[in-house]
mmCIF file of C-alpha atoms in Angstrom:
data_model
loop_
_atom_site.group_PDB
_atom_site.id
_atom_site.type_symbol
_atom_site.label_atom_id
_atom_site.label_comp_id
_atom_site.label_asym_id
_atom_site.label_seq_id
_atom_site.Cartn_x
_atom_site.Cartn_y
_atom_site.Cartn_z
ATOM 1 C CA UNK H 1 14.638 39.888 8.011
ATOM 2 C CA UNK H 2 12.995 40.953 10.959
ATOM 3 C CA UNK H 3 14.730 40.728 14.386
ATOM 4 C CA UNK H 4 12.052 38.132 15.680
ATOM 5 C CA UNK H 5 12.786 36.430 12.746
ATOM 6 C CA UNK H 6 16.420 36.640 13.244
ATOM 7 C CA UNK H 7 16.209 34.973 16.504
ATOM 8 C CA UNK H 8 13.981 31.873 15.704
ATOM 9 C CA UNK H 9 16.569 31.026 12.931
ATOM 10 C CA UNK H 10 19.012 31.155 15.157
ATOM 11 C CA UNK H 11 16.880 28.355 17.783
ATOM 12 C CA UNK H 12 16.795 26.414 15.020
ATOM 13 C CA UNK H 13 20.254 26.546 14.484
ATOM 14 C CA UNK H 14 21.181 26.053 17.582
ATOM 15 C CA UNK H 15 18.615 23.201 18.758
ATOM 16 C CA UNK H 16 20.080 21.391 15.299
ATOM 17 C CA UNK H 17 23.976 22.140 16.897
ATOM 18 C CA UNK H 18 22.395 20.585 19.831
ATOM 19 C CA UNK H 19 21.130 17.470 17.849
ATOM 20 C CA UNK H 20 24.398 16.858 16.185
ATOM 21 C CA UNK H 21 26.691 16.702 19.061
ATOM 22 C CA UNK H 22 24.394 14.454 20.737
ATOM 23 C CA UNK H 23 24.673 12.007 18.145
ATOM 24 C CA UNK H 24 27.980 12.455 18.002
ATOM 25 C CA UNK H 25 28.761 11.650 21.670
ATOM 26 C CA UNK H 26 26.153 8.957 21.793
ATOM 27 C CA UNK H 27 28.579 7.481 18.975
ATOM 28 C CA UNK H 28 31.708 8.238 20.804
ATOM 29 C CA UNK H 29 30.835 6.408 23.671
ATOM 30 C CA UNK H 30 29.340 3.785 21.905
ATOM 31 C CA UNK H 31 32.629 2.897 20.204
ATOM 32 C CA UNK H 32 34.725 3.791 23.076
ATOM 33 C CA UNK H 33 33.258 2.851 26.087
ATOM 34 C CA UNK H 34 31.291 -0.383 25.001
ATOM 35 C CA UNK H 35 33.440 -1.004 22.330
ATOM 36 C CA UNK H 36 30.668 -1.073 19.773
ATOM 37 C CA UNK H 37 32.072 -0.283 16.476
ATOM 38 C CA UNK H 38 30.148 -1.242 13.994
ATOM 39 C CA UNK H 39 26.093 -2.594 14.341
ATOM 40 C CA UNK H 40 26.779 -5.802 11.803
ATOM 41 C CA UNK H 41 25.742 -8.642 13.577
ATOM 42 C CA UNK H 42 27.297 -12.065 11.322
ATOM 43 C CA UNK H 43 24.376 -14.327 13.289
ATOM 44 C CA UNK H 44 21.371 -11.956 12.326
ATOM 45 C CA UNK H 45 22.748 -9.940 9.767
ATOM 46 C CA UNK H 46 22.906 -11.667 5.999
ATOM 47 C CA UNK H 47 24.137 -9.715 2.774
ATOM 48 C CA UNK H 48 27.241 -8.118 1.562
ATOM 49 C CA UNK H 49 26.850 -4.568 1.397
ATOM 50 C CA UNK H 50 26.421 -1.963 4.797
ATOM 51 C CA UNK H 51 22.917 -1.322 4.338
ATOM 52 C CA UNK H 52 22.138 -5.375 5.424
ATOM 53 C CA UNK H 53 22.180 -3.841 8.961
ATOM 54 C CA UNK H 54 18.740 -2.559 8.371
ATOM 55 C CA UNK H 55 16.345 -5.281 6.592
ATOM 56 C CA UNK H 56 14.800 -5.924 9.822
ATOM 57 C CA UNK H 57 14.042 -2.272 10.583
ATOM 58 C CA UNK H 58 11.921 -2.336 7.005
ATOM 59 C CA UNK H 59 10.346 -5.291 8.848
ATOM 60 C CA UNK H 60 9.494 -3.951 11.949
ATOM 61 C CA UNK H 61 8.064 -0.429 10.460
ATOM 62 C CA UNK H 62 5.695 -2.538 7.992
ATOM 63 C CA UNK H 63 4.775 -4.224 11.292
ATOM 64 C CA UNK H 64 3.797 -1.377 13.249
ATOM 65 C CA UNK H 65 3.850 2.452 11.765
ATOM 66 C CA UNK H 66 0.350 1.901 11.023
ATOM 67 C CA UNK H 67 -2.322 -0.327 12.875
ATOM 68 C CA UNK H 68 -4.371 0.189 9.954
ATOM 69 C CA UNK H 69 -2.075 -0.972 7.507
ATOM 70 C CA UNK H 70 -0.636 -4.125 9.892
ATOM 71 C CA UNK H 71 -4.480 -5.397 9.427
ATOM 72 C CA UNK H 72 -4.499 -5.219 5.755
ATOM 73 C CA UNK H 73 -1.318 -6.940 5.724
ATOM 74 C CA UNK H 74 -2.213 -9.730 7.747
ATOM 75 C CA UNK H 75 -5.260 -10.097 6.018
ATOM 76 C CA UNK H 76 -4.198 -10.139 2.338
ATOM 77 C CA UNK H 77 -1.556 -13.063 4.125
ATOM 78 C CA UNK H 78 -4.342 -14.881 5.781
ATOM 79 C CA UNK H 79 -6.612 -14.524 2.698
ATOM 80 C CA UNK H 80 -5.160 -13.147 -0.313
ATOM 81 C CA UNK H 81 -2.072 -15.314 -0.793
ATOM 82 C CA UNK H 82 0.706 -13.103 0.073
ATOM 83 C CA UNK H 83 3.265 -14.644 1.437
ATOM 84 C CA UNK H 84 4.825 -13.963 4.571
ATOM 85 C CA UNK H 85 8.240 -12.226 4.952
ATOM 86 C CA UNK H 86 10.451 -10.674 2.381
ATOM 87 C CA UNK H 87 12.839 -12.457 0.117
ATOM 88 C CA UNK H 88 16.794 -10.748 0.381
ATOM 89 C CA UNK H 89 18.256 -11.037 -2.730
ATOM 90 C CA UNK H 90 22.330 -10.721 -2.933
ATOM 91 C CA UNK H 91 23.182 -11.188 -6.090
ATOM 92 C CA UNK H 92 25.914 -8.866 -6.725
ATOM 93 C CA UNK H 93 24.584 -7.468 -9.930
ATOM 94 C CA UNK H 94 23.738 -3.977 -11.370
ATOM 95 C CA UNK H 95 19.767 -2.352 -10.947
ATOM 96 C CA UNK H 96 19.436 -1.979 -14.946
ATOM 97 C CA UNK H 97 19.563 -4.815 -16.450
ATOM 98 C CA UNK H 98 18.467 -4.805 -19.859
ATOM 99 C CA UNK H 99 14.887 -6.069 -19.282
ATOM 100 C CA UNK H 100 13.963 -4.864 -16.072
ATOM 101 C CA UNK H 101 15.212 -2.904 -12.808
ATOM 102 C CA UNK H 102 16.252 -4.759 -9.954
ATOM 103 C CA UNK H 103 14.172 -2.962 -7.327
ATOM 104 C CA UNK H 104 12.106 -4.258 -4.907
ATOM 105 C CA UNK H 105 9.010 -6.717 -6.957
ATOM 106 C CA UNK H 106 6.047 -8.699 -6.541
ATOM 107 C CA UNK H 107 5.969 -11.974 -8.803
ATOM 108 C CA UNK H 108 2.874 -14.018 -9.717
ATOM 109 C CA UNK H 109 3.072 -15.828 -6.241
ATOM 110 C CA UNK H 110 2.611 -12.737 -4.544
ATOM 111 C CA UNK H 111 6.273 -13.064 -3.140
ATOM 112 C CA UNK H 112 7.791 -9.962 -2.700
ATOM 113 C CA UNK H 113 12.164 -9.183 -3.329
ATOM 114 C CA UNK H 114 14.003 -6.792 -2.003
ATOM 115 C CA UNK H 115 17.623 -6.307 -3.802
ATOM 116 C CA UNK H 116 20.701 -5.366 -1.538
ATOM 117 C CA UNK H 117 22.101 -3.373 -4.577
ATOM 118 C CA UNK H 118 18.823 -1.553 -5.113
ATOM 119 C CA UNK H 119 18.808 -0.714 -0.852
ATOM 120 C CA UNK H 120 22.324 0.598 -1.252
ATOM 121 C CA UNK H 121 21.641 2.898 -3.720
ATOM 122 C CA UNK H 122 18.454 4.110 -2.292
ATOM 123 C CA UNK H 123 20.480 4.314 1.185
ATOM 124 C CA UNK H 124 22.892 6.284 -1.043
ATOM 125 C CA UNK H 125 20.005 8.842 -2.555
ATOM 126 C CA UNK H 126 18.798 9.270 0.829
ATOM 127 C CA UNK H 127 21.569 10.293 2.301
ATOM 128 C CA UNK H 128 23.164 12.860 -0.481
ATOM 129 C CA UNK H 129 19.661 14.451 -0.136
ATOM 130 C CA UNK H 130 19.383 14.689 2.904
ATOM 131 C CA UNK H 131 22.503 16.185 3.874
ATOM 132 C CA UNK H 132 23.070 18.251 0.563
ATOM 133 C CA UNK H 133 19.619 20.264 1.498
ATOM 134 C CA UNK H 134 20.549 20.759 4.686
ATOM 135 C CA UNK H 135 23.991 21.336 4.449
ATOM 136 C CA UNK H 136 23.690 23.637 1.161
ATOM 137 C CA UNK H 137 20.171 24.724 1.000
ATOM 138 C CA UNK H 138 18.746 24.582 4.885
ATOM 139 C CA UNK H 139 21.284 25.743 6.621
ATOM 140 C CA UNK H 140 22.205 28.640 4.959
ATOM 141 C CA UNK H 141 18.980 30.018 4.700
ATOM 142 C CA UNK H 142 18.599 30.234 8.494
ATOM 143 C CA UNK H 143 21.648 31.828 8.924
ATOM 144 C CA UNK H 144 20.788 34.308 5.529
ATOM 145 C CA UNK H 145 24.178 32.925 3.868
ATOM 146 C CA UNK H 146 22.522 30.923 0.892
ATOM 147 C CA UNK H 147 24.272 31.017 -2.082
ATOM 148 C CA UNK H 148 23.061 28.261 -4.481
ATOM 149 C CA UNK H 149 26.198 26.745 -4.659
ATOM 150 C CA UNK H 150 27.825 23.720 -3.455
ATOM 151 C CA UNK H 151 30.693 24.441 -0.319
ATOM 152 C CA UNK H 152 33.002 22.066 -1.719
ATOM 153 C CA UNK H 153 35.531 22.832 1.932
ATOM 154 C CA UNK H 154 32.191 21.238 3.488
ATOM 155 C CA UNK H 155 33.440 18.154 4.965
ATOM 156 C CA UNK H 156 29.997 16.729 5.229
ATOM 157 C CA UNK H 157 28.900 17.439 1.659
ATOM 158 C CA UNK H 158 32.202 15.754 0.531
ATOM 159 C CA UNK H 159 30.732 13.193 2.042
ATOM 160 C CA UNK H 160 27.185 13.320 0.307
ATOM 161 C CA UNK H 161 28.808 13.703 -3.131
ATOM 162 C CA UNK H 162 31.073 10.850 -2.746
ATOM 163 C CA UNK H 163 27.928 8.617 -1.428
ATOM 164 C CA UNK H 164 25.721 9.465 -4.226
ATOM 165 C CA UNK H 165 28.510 8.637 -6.914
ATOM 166 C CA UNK H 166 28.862 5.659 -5.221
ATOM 167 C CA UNK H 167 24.888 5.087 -5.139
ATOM 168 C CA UNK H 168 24.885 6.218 -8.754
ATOM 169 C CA UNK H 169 27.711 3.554 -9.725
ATOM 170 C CA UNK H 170 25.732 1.062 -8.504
ATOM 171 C CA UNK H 171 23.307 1.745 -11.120
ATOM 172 C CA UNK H 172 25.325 -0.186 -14.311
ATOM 173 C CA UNK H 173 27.990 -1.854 -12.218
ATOM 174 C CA UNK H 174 27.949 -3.577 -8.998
ATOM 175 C CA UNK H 175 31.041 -2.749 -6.876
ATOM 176 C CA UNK H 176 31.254 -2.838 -2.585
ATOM 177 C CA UNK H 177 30.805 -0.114 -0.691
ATOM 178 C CA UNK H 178 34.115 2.040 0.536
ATOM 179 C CA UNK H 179 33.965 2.082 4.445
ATOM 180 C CA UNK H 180 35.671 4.978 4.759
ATOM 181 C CA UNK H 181 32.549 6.288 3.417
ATOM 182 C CA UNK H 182 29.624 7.101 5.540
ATOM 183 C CA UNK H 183 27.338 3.768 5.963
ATOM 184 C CA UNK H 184 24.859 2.186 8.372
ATOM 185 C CA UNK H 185 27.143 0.015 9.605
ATOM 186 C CA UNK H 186 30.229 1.173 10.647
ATOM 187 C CA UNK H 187 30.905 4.883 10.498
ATOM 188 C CA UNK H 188 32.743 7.728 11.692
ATOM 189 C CA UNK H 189 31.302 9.561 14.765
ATOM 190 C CA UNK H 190 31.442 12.847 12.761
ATOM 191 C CA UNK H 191 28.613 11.730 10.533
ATOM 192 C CA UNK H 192 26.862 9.820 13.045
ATOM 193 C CA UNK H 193 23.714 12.789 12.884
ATOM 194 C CA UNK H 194 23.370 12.305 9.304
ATOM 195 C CA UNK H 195 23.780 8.742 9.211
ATOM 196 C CA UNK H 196 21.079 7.762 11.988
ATOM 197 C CA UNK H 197 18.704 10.136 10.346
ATOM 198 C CA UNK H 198 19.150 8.809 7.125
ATOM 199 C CA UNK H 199 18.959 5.016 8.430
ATOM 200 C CA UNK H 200 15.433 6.395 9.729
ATOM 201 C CA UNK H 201 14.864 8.370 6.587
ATOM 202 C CA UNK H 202 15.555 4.981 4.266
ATOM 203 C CA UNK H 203 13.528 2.579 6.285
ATOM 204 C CA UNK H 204 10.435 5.058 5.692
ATOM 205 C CA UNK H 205 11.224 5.270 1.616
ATOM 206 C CA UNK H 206 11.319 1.362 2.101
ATOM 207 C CA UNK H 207 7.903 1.105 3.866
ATOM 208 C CA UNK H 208 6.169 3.464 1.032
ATOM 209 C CA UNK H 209 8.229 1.461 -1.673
ATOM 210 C CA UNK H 210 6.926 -2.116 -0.165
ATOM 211 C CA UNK H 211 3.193 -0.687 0.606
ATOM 212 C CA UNK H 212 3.350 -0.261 -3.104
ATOM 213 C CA UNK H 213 4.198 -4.025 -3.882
ATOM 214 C CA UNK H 214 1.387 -5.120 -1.527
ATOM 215 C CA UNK H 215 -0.817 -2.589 -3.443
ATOM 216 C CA UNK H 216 -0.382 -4.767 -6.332
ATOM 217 C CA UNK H 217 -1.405 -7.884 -4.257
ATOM 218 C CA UNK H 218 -4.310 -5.530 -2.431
ATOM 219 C CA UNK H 219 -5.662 -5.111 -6.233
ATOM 220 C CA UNK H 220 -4.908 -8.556 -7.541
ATOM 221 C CA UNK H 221 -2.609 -6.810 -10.149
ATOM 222 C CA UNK H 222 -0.225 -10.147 -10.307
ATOM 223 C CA UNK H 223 -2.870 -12.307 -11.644
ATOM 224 C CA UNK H 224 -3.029 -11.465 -14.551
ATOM 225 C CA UNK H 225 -1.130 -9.115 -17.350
ATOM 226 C CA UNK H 226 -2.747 -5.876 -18.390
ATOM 227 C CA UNK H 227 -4.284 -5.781 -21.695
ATOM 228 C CA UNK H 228 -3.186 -2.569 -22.656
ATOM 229 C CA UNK H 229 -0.216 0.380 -21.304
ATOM 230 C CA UNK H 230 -2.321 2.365 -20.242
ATOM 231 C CA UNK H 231 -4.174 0.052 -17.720
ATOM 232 C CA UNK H 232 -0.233 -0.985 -16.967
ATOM 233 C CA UNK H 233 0.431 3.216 -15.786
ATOM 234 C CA UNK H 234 -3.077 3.464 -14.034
ATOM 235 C CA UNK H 235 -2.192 0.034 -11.966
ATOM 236 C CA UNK H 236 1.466 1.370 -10.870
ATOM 237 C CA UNK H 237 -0.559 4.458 -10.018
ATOM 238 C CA UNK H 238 -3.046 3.235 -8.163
ATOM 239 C CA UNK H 239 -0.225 1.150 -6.383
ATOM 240 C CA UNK H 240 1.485 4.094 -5.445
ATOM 241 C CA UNK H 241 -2.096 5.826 -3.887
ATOM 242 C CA UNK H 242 -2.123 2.824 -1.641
ATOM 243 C CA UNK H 243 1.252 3.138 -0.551
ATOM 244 C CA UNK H 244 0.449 7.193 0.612
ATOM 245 C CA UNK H 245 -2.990 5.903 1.985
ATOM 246 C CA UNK H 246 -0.702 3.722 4.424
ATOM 247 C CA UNK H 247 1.900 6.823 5.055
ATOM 248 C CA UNK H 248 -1.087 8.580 6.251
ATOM 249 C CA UNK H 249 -2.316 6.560 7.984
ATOM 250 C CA UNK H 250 0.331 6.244 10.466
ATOM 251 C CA UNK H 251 -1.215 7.058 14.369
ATOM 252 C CA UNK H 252 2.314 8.560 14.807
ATOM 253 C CA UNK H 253 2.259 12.510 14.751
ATOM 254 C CA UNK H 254 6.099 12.936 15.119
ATOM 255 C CA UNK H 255 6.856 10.267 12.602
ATOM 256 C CA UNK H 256 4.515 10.963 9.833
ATOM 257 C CA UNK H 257 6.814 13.965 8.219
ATOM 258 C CA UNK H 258 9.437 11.231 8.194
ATOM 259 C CA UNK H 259 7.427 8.764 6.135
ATOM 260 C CA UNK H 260 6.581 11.527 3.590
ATOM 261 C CA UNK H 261 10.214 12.284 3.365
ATOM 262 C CA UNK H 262 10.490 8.684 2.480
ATOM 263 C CA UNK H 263 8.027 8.741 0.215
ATOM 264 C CA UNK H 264 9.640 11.887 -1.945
ATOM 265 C CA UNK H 265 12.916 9.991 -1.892
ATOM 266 C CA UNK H 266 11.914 6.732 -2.704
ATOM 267 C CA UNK H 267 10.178 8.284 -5.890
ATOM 268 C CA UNK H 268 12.958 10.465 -6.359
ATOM 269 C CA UNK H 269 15.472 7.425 -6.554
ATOM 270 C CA UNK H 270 13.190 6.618 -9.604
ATOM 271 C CA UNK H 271 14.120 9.646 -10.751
ATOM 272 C CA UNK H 272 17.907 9.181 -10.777
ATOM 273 C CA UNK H 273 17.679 6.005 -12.329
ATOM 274 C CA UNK H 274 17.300 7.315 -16.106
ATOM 275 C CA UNK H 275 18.380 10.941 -17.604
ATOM 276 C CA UNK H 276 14.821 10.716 -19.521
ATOM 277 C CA UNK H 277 11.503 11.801 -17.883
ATOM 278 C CA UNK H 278 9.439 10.572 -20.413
ATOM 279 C CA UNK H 279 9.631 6.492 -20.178
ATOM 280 C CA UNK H 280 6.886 5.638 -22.626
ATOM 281 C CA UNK H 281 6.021 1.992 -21.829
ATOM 282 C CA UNK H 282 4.387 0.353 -19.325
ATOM 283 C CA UNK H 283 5.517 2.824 -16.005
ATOM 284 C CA UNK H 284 3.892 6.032 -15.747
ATOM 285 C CA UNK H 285 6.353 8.828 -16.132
ATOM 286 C CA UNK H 286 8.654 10.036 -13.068
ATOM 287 C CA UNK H 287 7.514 13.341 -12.796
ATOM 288 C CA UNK H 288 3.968 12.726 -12.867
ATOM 289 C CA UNK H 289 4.413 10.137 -10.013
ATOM 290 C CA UNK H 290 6.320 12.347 -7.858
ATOM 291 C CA UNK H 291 3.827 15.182 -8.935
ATOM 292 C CA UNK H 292 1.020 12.838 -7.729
ATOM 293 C CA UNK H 293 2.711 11.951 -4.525
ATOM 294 C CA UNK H 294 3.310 15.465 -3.561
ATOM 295 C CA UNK H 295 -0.314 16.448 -4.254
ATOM 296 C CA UNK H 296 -1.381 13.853 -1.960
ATOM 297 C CA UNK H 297 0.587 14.024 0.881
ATOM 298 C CA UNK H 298 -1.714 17.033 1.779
ATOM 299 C CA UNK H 299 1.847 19.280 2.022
ATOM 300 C CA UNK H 300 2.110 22.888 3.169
ATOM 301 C CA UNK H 301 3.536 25.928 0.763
ATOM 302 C CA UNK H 302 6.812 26.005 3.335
ATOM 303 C CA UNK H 303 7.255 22.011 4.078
ATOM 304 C CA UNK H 304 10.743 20.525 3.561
ATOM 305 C CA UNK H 305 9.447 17.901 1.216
ATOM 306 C CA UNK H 306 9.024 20.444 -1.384
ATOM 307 C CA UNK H 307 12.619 21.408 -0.956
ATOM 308 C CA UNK H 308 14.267 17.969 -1.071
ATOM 309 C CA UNK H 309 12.029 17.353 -3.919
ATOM 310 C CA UNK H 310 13.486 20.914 -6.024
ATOM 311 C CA UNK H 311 16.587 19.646 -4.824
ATOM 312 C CA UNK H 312 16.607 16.139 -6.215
ATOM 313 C CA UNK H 313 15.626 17.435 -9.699
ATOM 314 C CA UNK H 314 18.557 20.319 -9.795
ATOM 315 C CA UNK H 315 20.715 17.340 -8.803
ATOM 316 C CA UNK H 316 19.466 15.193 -11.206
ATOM 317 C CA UNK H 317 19.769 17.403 -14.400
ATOM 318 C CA UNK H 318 22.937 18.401 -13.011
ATOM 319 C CA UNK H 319 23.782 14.458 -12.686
ATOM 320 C CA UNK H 320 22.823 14.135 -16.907
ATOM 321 C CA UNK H 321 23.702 17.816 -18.116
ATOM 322 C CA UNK H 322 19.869 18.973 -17.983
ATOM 323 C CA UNK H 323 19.774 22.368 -17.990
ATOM 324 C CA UNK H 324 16.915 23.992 -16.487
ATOM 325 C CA UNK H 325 15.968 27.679 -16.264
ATOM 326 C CA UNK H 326 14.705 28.086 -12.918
ATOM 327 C CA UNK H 327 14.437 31.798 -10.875
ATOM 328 C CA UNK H 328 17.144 32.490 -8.735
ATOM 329 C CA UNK H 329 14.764 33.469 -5.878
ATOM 330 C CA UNK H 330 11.214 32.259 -5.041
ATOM 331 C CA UNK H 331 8.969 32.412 -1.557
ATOM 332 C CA UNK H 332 9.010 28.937 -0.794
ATOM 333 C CA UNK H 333 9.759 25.942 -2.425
#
């Protein structure tokens, strides 16, 4: 490594030291000063599980990350019959069910549901990602430590593991969510970094997983049922090209790498949900639609979206016992 090099990993490091503590102050003071302990609010707030804290952050971002988008929303309202707002379903119950997945949905009315379970565990995927590649992969690599394997002494992977269990669980049981754990809504200050990125990191996998339903109603896919699978897989694809057109089109420099973080997650939840790639059926497979998001997210050789991506699979076939023979080194990800 040269010594220029050297020094810019370390500026990294440091500005992300930096980053941390302020969070972690900002949290203190919260708690301790205005006595602020956790952000539920039982007047605004509806739900059972931690992540009801954010349902009106999806809101706001489908309201304004994109002026673009905000007009074809209000126009397939006004003129398309979608109907206004977003239905909160709490109904306690497991995301497979045996004849469907209870994810967020579009039905013939051109309502659309979002399912508290289904935002825990995609809370849950978010944040195991997130801080697993930094913590194991990210991290290291800046300061030229990276070993491939887990730091299990790591208080704040500890963490991510026992979230994404959790998140996992969720997937054939429904159970609540330990508070000891880090949440949205009431947390320790020593995750405070990782949990406000994360909140922010969720609400942008929620905007790209939404644009997607309102592709459906953009296309007029809910009035009628396809004749065939195939025209089932191209419709779910072309609902997730809408979705990325809207990521894209966000005005936002800064936030844009955060809504294609989202976007890799969200699919990558998919991903998590089944030990098989290959669905058959009406859905197109989850590696091709994470392939096809990737592709069109315009993404550079060394982006971070590639590595959470490489990540999610390892973790996945590690998840199922999937063995995969990858190479232990490579030039970017």
């Amino acid at each position: 490594m040269s010594i220029s090099l050297f020094f810019k990993y370390r500026v990294v490091l440091f500005k992300s030291f930096l980053l941390e503590k302020k969070h972690s102050i900002k949290c203190l003071y919260r708690k301790f000063i205005i006595g602020k302990r956790t952000f539920y609010n039982p007047s605004t707030h509806t739900g059972d599980l931690p992540v009801r804290v954010l349902k009106h952050n999806v809101t706001y971002w489908l309201q304004t990350v994109s002026p673009q988008f905000y007009v074809i929303l209000i126009n397939q309202i006004q003129n398309n019959g979608l109907q206004a707002g977003l239905e909160y379903d709490c109904d306690r119950q497991k995301i497979i069910h045996a004849a469907r997945v209870n994810a967020a949905s579009i039905n013939s009315a051109r309502k659309i549901s979002i399912y508290e379970t289904f935002n825990a565990y995609l809370w849950g995927i978010c944040y195991s990602l997130f801080v697993t590649f930094d913590e194991v992969v990210q991290k290291p690599h800046l300061r030229g430590t990276y070993s491939g394997k887990f730091d299990v002494s790591n208080q704040q992977v500890d963490a991510a593991k026992n979230v994404f269990f959790y998140a996992m669980s969720l997937k054939d049981k429904y159970s609540s969510w330990d508070k000891k754990l880090p949440n949205p809504e009431s947390f320790s200050c020593k995750y405070a970094y990782y949990v406000e990125r994360t909140n922010s990191l969720f609400t942008s996998a929620m905007y790209f997983v939404l644009c997607h339903e309102i592709g459906h109603s953009y296309y007029n896919h809910v009035n009628y049922v396809p004749a065939t699978a195939s025209q089932s897989l191209q419709e779910e694809l072309d609902a997730d090209n809408f979705a990325l057109d809207q990521v894209m089109s966000c005005n936002n420099k800064e936030l844009i790498p955060t809504l294609k973080h989202g976007a890799v997650a969200g699919m990558c939840a998919l991903l998590f949900l089944s030990p098989k790639l290959y669905q058959g059926g009406t859905y197109p497979d989850a590696d091709s639609r994470i392939r096809n998001v990737m592709e069109k997210l315009e993404l550079k050789d060394l982006d971070l979206q590639w590595g959470m991506a490489s990540l999610a699979f390892r973790l996945w076939g590690n998840y199922y016992g999937i063995d995969f023979d990858l190479p232990k080194t490579s030039e970017n990800y």
